[in-house]
Short mmCIF file of C-alpha atoms in Angstrom, two decimals:
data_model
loop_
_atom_site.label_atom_id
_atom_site.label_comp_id
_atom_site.label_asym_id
_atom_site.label_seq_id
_atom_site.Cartn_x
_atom_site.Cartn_y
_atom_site.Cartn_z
CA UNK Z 56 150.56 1.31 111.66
CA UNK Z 57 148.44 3.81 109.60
CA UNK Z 58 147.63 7.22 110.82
CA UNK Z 59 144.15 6.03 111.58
CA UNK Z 60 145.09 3.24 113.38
CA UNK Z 61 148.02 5.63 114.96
CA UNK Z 62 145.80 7.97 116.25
CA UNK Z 63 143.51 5.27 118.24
CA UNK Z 64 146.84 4.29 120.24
CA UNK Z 65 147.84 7.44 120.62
CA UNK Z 66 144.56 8.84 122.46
CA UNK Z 67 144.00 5.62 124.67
CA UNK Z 68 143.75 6.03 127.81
CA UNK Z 69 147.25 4.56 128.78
CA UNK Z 70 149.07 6.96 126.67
CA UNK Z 71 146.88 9.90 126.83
CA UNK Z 72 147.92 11.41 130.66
CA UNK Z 73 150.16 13.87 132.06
CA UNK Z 74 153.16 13.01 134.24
CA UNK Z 75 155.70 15.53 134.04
CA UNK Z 76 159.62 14.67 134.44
CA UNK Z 77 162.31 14.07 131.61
CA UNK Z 78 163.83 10.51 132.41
CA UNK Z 79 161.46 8.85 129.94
CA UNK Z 80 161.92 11.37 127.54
CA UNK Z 81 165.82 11.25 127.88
CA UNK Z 82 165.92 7.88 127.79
CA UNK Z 83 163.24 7.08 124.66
CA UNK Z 84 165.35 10.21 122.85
CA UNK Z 85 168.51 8.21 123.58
CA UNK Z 86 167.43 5.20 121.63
CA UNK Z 87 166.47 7.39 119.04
CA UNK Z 88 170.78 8.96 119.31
CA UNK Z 89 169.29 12.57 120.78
CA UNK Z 90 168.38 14.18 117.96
CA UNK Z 91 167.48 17.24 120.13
CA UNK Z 92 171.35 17.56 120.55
CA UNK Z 93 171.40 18.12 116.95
CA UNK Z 94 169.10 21.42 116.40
CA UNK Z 95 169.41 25.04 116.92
CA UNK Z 96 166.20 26.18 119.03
CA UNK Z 97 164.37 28.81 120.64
CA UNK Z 98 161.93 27.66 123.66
CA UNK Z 99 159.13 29.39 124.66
CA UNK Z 100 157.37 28.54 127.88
CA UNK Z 101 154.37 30.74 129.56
CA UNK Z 102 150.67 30.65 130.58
CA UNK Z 103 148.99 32.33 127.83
CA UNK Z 104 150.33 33.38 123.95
CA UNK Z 105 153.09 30.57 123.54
CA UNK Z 106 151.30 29.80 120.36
CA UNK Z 107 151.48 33.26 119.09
CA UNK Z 108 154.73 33.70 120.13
CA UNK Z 109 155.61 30.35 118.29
CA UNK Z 110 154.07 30.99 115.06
CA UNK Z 111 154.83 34.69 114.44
CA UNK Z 112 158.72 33.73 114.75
CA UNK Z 113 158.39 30.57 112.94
CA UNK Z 114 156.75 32.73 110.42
CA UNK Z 115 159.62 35.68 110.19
CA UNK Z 116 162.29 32.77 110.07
CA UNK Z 117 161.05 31.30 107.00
CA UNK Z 118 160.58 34.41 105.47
CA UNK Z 119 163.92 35.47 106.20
CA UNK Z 120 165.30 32.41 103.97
CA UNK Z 121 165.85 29.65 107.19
CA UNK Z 122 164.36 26.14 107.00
CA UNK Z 123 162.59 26.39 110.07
CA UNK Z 124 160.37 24.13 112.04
CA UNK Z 125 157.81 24.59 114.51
CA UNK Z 126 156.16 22.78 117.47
CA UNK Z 127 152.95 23.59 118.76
CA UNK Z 128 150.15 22.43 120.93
CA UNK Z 129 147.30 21.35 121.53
CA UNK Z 130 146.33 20.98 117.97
CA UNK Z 131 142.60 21.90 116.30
CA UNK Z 132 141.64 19.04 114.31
CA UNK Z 133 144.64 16.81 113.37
CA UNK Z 134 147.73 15.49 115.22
CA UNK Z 135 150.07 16.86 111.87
CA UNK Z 136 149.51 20.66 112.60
CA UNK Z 137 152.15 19.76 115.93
CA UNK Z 138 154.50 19.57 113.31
CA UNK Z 139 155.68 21.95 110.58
CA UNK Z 140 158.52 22.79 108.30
CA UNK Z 141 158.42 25.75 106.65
CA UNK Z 142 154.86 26.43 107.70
CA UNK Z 143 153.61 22.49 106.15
CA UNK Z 144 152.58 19.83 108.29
CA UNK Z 145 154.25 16.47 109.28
CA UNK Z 146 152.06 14.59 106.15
CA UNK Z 147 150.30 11.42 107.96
CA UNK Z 148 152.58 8.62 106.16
CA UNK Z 149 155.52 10.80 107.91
CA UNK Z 150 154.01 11.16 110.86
CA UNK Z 151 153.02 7.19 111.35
CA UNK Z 152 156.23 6.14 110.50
CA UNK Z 153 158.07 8.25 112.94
CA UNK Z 154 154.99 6.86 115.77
CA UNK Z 155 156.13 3.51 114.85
CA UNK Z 156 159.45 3.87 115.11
CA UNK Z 157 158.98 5.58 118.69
CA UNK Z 158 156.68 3.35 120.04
CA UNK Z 159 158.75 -0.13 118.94
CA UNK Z 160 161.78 1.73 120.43
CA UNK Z 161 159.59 2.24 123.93
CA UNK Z 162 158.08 -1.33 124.04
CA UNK Z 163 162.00 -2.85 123.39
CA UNK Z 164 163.10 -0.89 126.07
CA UNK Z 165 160.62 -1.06 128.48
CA UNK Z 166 159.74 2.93 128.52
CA UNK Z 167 156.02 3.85 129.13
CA UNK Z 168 155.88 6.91 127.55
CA UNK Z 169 153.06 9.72 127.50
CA UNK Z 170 150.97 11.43 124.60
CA UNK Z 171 153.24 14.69 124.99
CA UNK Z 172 156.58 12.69 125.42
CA UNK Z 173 155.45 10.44 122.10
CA UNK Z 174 155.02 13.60 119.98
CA UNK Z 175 157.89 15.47 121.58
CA UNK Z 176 160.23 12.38 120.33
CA UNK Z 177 158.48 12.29 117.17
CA UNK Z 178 159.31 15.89 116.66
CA UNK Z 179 163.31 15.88 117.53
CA UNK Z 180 163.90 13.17 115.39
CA UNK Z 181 161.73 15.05 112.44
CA UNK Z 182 163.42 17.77 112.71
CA UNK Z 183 167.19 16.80 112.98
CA UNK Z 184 165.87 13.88 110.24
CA UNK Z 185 165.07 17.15 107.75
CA UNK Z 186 168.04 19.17 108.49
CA UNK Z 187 166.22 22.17 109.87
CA UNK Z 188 168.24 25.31 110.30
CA UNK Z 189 166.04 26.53 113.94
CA UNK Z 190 163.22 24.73 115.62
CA UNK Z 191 160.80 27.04 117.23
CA UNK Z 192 159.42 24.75 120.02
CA UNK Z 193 156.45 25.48 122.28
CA UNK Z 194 156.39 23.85 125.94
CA UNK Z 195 153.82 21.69 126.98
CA UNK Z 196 153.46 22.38 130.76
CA UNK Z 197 155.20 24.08 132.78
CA UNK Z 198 158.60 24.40 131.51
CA UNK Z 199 160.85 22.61 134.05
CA UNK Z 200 159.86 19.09 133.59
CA UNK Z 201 158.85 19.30 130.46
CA UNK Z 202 159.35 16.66 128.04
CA UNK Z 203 160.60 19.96 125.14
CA UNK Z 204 163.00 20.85 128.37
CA UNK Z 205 165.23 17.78 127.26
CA UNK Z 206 167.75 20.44 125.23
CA UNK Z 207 171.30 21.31 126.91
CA UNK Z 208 171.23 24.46 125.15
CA UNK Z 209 169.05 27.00 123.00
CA UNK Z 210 169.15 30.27 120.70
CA UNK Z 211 167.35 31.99 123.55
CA UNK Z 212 164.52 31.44 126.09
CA UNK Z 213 161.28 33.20 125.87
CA UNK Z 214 158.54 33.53 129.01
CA UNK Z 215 155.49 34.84 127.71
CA UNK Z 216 152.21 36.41 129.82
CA UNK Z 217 152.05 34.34 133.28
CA UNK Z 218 149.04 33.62 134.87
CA UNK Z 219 147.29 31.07 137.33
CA UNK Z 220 146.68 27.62 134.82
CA UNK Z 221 147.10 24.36 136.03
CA UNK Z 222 147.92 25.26 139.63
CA UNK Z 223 147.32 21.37 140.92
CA UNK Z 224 150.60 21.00 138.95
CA UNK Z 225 152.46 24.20 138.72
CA UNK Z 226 151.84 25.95 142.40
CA UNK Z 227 149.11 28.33 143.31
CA UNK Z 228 150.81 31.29 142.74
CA UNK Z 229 151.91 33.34 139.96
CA UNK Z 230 155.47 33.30 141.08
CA UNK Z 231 155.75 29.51 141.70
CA UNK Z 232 153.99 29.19 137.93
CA UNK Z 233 156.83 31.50 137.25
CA UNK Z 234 159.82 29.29 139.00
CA UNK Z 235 158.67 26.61 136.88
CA UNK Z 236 157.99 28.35 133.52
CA UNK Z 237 161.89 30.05 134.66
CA UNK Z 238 163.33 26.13 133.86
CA UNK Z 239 163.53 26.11 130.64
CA UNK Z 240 166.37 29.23 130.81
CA UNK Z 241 169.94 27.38 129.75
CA UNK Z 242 173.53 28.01 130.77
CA UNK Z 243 175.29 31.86 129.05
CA UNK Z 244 172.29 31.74 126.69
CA UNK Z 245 168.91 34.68 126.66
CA UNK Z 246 165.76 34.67 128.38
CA UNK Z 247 163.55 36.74 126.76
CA UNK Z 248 160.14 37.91 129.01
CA UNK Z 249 157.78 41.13 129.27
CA UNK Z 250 156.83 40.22 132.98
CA UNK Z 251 159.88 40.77 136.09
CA UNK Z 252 159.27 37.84 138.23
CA UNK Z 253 162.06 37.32 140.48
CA UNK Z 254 162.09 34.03 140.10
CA UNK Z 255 163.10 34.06 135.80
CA UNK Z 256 165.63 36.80 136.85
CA UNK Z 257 167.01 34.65 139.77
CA UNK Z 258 167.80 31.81 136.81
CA UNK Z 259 168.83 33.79 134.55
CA UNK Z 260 171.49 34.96 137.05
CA UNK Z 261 172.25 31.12 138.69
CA UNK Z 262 172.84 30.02 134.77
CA UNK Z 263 174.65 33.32 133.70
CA UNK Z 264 172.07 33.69 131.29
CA UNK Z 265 171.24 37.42 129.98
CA UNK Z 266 168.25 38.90 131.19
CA UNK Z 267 166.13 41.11 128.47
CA UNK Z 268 162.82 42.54 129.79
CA UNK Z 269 160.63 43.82 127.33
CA UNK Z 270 157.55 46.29 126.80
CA UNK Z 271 154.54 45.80 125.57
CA UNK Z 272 155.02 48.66 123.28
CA UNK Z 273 156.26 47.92 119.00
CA UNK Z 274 156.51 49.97 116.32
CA UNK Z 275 153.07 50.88 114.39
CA UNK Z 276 154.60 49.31 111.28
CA UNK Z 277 154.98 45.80 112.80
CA UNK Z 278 151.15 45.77 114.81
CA UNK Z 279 149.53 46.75 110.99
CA UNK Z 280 151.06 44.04 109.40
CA UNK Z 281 150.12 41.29 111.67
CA UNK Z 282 147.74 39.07 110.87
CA UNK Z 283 146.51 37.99 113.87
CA UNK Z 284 144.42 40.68 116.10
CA UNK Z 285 143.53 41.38 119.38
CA UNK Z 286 145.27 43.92 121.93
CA UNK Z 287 146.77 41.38 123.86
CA UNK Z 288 148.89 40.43 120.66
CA UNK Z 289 150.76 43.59 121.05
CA UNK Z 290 152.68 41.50 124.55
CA UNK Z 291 153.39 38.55 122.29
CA UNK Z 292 154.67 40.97 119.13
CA UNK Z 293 156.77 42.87 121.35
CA UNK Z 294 158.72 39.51 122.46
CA UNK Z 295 158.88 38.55 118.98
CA UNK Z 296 160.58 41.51 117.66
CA UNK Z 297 163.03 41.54 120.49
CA UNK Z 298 164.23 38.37 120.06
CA UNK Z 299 164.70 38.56 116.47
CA UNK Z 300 166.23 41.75 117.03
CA UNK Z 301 168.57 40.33 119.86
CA UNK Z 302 169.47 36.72 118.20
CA UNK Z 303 168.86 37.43 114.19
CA UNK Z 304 169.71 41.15 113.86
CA UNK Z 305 170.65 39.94 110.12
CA UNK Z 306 167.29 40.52 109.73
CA UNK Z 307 165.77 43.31 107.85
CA UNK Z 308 162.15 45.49 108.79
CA UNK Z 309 160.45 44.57 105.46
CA UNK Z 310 161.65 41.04 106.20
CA UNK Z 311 159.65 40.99 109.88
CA UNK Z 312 156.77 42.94 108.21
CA UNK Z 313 156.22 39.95 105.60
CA UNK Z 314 156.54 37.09 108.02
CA UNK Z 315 153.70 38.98 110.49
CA UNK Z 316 151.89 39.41 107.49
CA UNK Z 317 151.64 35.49 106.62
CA UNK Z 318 151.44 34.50 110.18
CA UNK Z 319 148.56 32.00 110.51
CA UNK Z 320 147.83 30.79 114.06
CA UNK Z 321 143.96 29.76 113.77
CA UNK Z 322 141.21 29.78 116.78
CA UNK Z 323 142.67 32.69 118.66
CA UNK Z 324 140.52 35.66 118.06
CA UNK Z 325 139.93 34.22 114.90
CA UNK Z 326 137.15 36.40 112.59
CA UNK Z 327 135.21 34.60 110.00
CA UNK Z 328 133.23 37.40 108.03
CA UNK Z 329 130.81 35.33 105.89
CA UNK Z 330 129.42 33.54 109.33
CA UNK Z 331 129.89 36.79 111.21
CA UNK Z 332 131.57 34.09 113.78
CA UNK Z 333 134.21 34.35 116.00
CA UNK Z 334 136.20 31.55 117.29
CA UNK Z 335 139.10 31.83 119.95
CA UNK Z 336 140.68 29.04 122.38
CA UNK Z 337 140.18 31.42 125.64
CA UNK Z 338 140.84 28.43 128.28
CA UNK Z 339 141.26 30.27 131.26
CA UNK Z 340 140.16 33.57 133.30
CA UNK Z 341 142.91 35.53 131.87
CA UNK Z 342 142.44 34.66 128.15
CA UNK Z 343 138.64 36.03 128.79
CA UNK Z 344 139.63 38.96 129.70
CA UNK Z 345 141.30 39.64 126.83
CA UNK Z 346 138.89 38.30 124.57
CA UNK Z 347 136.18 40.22 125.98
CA UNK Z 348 138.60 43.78 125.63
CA UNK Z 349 139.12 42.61 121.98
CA UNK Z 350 135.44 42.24 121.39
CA UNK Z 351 134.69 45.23 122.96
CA UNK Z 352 137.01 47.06 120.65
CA UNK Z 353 136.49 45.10 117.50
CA UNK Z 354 132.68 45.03 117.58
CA UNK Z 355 131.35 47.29 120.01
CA UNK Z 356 128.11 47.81 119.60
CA UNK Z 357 127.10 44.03 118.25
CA UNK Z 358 124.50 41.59 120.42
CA UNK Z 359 126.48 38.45 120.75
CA UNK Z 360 126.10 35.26 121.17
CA UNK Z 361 128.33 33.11 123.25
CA UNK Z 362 128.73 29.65 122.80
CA UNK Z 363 131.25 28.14 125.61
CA UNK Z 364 132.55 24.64 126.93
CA UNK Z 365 135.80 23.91 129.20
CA UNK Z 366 137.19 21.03 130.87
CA UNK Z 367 136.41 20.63 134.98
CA UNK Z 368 139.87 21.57 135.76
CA UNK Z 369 139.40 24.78 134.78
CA UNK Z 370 137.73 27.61 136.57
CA UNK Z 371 134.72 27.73 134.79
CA UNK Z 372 132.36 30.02 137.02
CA UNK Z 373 134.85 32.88 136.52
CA UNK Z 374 134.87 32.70 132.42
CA UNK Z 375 131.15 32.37 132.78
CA UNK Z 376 131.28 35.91 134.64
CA UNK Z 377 132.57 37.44 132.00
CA UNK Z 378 130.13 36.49 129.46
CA UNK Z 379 127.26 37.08 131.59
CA UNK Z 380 128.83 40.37 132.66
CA UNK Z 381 128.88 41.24 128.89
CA UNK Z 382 126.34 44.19 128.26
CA UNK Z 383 125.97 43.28 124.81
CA UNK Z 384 125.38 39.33 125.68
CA UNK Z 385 122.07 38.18 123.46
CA UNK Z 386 121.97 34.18 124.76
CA UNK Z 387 124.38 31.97 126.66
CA UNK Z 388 125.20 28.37 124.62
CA UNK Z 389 126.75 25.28 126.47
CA UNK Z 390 128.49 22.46 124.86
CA UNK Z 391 129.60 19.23 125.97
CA UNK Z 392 131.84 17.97 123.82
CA UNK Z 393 133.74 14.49 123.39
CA UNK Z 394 135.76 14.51 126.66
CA UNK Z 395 135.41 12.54 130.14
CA UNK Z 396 135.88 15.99 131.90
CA UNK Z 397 133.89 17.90 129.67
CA UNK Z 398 131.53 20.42 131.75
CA UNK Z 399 128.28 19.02 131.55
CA UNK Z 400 125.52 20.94 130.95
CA UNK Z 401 123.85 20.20 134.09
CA UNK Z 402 126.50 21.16 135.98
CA UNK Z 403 126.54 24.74 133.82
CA UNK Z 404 123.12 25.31 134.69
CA UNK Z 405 123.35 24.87 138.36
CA UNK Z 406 125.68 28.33 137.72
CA UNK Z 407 124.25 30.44 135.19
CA UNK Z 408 120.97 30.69 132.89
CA UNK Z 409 122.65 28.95 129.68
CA UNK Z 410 120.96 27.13 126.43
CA UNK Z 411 122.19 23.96 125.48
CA UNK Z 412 123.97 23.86 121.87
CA UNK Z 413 123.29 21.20 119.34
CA UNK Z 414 124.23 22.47 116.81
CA UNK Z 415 126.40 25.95 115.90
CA UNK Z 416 124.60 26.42 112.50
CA UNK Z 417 121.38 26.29 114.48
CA UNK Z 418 122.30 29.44 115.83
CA UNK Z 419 124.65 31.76 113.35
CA UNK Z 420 122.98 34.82 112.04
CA UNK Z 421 123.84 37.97 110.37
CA UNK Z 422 122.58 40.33 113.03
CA UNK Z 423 124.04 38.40 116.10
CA UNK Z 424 128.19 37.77 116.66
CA UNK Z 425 128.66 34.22 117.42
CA UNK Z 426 131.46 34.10 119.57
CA UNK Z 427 132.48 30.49 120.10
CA UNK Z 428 135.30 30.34 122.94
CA UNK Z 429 136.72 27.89 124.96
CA UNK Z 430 138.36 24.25 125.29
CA UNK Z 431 140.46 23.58 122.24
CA UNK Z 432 138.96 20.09 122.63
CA UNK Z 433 135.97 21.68 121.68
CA UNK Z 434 136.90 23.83 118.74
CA UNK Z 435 137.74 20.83 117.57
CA UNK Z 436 134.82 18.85 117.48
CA UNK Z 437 132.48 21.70 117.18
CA UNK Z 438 133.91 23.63 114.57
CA UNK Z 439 134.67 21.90 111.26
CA UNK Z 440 137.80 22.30 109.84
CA UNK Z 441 135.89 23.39 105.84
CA UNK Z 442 134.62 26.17 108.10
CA UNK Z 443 137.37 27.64 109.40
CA UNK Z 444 140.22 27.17 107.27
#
């Protein structure tokens, strides 16, 4: 198959679901002889700044002379940015190929695979294909039954900000989010995590794992050479540093500074000057929060306006409060984007006073900050990719 014709299987509607649990995963990655069994890797599971997390390390790594690969999601405007070595994407021949493969391996043995468990496959075999020396590997859900939670062992575990996210899947409670986000923790190995829930300590002691609790305090040094902003980066740095210091203390300080310095990790507080624009993935309550502290610190005493759309499963009437709560809010934008549970905008007006977007260069300005947040599904088809990158 080509990638275009890839892509079109891949998003159908058979493939493109969630069902968590790791026997189809295990059993399609046992066709494929487990390439997963073949890599050195560091897992990071949490509610909000796995991507961070993910891409600052991957970042140091390389920098510090290892052929490193990284797995993120959900990705912005093509299925390739999953997928990196050495900070370049899985190219689209590559990245067909290896869909092929997986998907004539799943028909011959009769596995019915999801999107997530497709792309997890697609990245083992990748990976252990190109002789990477440490995949950095971002969960999807959860952490438990994930499909990345296939691996027998890692580097070390790391259990980044937890919040309430998905709860008709993960429990309604920050410490059942936090038993299952705990999974991923693997037998004498390190879990890494700046919050004490008693349920990641309780693995860590069932699996005789150690237990490293961080602040969400760093160096000056290492938060004025990253790259990406925003006072809630200063959690995610902090886990970052210890676990390089912890599992690659081979590393040196001007090594770490570099690799913060190229980190690239767009759509999360994400400044473009020349459209006076910002763009940031906040998906939840929690990641508005933040957003609206970093706006309020980064641009204090701009107008702004907010352009938003989120999928149904989200609690949308709280993010709304915090844009309509904003003193310096100039008009509220709505988008419906591409999606079956896309907010619709009839359904956003029945909560707030909002405008209906058609298009974003309609409304960016020089006197106004655009802030467009929300659904990466969105940034996605909103924003194009000339624009951002």
């Amino acid at each position: 198959m080509n990638y275009t014709t890839v892509i079109k299987d891949i998003t159908s509607q058979g493939k493109f679901r969630i069902n968590l649990g790791l026997e189809r995963i295990s059993y399609l990655l046992e066709c494929l002889e487990n390439p997963q069994d073949k890599l050195k890797c560091i897992q990071v599971a949490g509610t909000n700044g796995k991507g961070s997390v993910c891409t600052m390390l991957a970042s140091i790594l390389k920098e510090a002379g290892y052929k490193t690969g990284l797995y993120t999601s959900p990705h912005i405007f093509e299925y390739t940015e999953r997928i990196k070595i050495n900070g370049v994407d899985i190219s689209q021949e590559d990245f067909s190929k290896y869909y092929s493969k997986v998907i004539e391996l799943s028909k011959e043995n009769g596995i019915n695979p999801t999107e997530f468990e497709i792309l997890t496959a697609i990245m083992f075999k990748y990976f252990a294909d190109n002789n990477i020396d440490i995949a950095v590997i971002e969960t999807g859900l959860g952490g438990r039954f994930d499909a990345t939670n296939v691996l027998k062992t890692n580097l070390c575990s790391i259990i980044t900000h937890i919040d309430l996210d998905h709860t008709d899947r993960l429990g309604n409670t920050k410490d059942k989010i936090a038993f299952e986000k705990a999974g991923i923790i693997k037998q004498d190995s390190i879990v890494i995590t700046s919050e004490g829930y008693e349920a990641i300590k309780d693995k860590a002691d069932e699996v005789n794992a150690l237990f490293v609790l961080t602040a969400p305090c760093v160096s000056p040094e290492y938060i004025d050479a990253l790259s990406l902003k925003g006072e809630h980066q200063q959690e995610n740095l902090a886990l970052v540093i210890t676990a390089i210091k912890t599992v690659f203390n081979n590393i040196s300080d001007d090594i770490i500074i570099q690799g913060l310095q190229n980190t690239k990790n767009p759509c999360r507080f994400q400044y473009i000057k020349d459209k006076n624009l910002i763009i940031d993935g906040a998906h939840n309550p929690n990641c508005f929060q933040a957003l609206r502290n970093n706006l309020d610190r980064y641009f204090p005493d701009k107008k702004r306006n907010y352009v938003f759309g989120c999928l149904n499963t989200k609690d949308y009437e709280k993010m709304l409060s915090y844009i309509t709560s904003d003193e310096n809010l100039n008009k509220l934008y709505v988008y419906q984007f591409n999606n079956p549970n896309s907010v619709g905008y009839d359904v956003f007006k029945k909560v707030v006073d909002c405008n209906q977007l058609e298009s974003l260069d309609s409304i960016l300005c020089d006197d106004i900050l655009t802030v467009v947040c929300g659904s990466f599904y969105m940034l996605n088809e909103l924003i194009s990719s000339d624009l951002v990158f």
